[in-house]
Coordinates of C-alpha atoms in Angstrom, one line a residue:
M1 CA 24.7 -5.1 18.3
T2 CA 24.8 -1.3 18.4
G3 CA 21.6 1.2 18.8
G4 CA 20.8 4.6 18.0
R5 CA 18.2 7.3 17.4
C6 CA 16.7 8.6 14.0
R7 CA 17.8 12.3 13.3
P8 CA 15.8 15.0 14.3
A9 CA 12.7 15.7 12.2
G10 CA 13.6 18.3 9.5
D11 CA 17.0 16.7 9.5
C12 CA 17.3 16.8 5.2
R13 CA 20.7 14.7 5.4
T14 CA 18.7 11.2 3.9
G15 CA 21.6 9.8 1.6
G16 CA 21.5 12.6 -1.3
L17 CA 18.3 12.0 -2.8
G18 CA 16.6 14.9 -3.7
R19 CA 19.6 17.3 -2.4
T20 CA 22.4 16.2 -5.2
R21 CA 21.9 19.4 -7.2
G22 CA 20.7 22.9 -6.1
Q23 CA 19.5 21.8 -2.7
A24 CA 15.9 21.1 -4.2
A25 CA 13.4 21.7 -1.7
E26 CA 11.8 18.9 -0.2
G27 CA 9.2 17.2 -2.3
D28 CA 10.7 18.7 -5.3
G29 CA 10.8 16.1 -7.7
I30 CA 11.5 18.0 -10.9
A31 CA 14.8 18.7 -9.4
L32 CA 15.6 15.0 -9.6
Y33 CA 15.7 14.6 -13.1
G34 CA 18.9 14.2 -14.8
T35 CA 20.1 13.2 -11.5
S36 CA 21.6 10.2 -10.7
S37 CA 19.1 10.1 -7.8
G38 CA 16.4 11.1 -10.4
A39 CA 16.9 7.8 -12.2
I40 CA 16.7 5.5 -9.0
L41 CA 13.8 6.7 -8.1
A42 CA 12.5 6.5 -12.1
A43 CA 13.8 3.1 -12.2
L44 CA 11.5 2.2 -9.0
A45 CA 8.2 4.3 -10.0
H46 CA 6.7 1.0 -11.3
T47 CA 6.8 -0.2 -7.5
L48 CA 4.4 2.6 -6.3
P49 CA 1.2 1.0 -6.8
Y50 CA 2.5 -2.3 -4.4
D51 CA 3.6 0.4 -2.4
A52 CA 0.0 1.8 -2.4
L53 CA -1.5 -1.2 -1.8
V54 CA 0.5 -3.0 1.3
S55 CA 0.4 0.6 2.9
A56 CA -3.6 1.0 2.3
G57 CA -3.4 3.8 -0.5
G58 CA -1.1 6.1 2.2
S59 CA -3.3 5.8 5.5
F60 CA -1.9 3.8 8.5
P61 CA -3.3 0.4 8.6
A62 CA -3.8 0.2 12.7
D63 CA -6.5 -2.0 12.1
R64 CA -5.3 -4.4 9.9
L65 CA -1.7 -5.0 12.1
G66 CA -3.9 -5.5 14.7
T67 CA -4.6 -8.8 13.3
I68 CA -1.3 -9.9 13.0
T69 CA -0.6 -12.9 15.5
T70 CA 3.1 -13.6 14.7
P71 CA 6.0 -12.3 16.9
T72 CA 7.1 -8.8 14.8
L73 CA 9.9 -7.1 14.8
A74 CA 9.6 -3.5 13.2
V75 CA 13.6 -2.2 12.4
D76 CA 14.3 1.5 11.5
S77 CA 17.7 2.9 10.9
T78 CA 19.4 6.0 12.5
G79 CA 20.0 7.4 9.0
S80 CA 16.5 7.4 8.1
P81 CA 14.4 10.1 7.8
Q82 CA 12.4 10.8 11.0
W83 CA 8.8 10.2 9.3
L84 CA 10.1 6.8 8.4
C85 CA 11.4 6.0 12.0
D86 CA 8.2 7.2 13.4
A87 CA 6.3 4.7 10.8
S88 CA 8.2 1.7 11.8
R89 CA 7.2 2.8 15.6
A90 CA 3.8 2.6 15.2
T91 CA 3.3 -0.3 13.5
A92 CA 5.4 -2.1 16.0
E93 CA 2.8 -0.4 18.5
A94 CA -0.2 -1.4 17.0
I95 CA 0.7 -5.4 16.2
P96 CA -0.3 -7.2 19.5
G97 CA 2.9 -8.0 21.2
G98 CA 5.1 -6.1 18.5
R99 CA 8.5 -4.8 19.2
S100 CA 10.3 -1.9 17.5
I101 CA 14.3 -1.6 17.6
S102 CA 16.3 1.5 15.8
L103 CA 20.1 0.4 14.8
D104 CA 23.0 2.2 13.2
G105 CA 22.8 2.7 9.7
G106 CA 22.2 4.7 6.6
H107 CA 18.9 5.8 4.6
H108 CA 16.7 2.7 4.7
E109 CA 19.4 0.3 5.2
V110 CA 21.4 -1.3 7.7
P111 CA 24.7 -3.4 7.9
P112 CA 24.1 -6.8 7.8
A113 CA 27.1 -6.9 10.8
T114 CA 24.7 -4.7 12.9
L115 CA 21.5 -6.1 11.6
A116 CA 22.4 -10.0 12.2
P117 CA 22.5 -9.6 15.9
A118 CA 19.2 -7.7 16.6
L119 CA 17.6 -10.5 14.3
R120 CA 19.5 -13.4 16.2
E121 CA 18.0 -12.0 19.2
F122 CA 14.7 -11.2 18.2
L123 CA 14.1 -14.8 16.7
L124 CA 16.2 -17.0 19.3
G125 CA 15.9 -14.9 22.7

């Protein structure tokens, strides 16, 4: 298993989303239209209501997470933006007995060869 750290806050190397044409400003969704990244995001748009539902409408549901009694491992990737890594760690901290690890990987993904040993260790000890 390899470990790592998320990049520093403000590091915009996020797999190219939003930065493929004209170095669009962060949060500038308009710049994505007409790009392959824009097509990817448009294809995912129908999932946003579900994302909002499970994320308590954008607020951090610490009280709900605090009721989880199942052993939980929150995994983030060194290639993910800092806010996503922070959310993973905060989730683990809010769950009683929760654990958090950061694994080498890309934006919002960890290669199976890296993830499998970490999961094996967590599940089997």
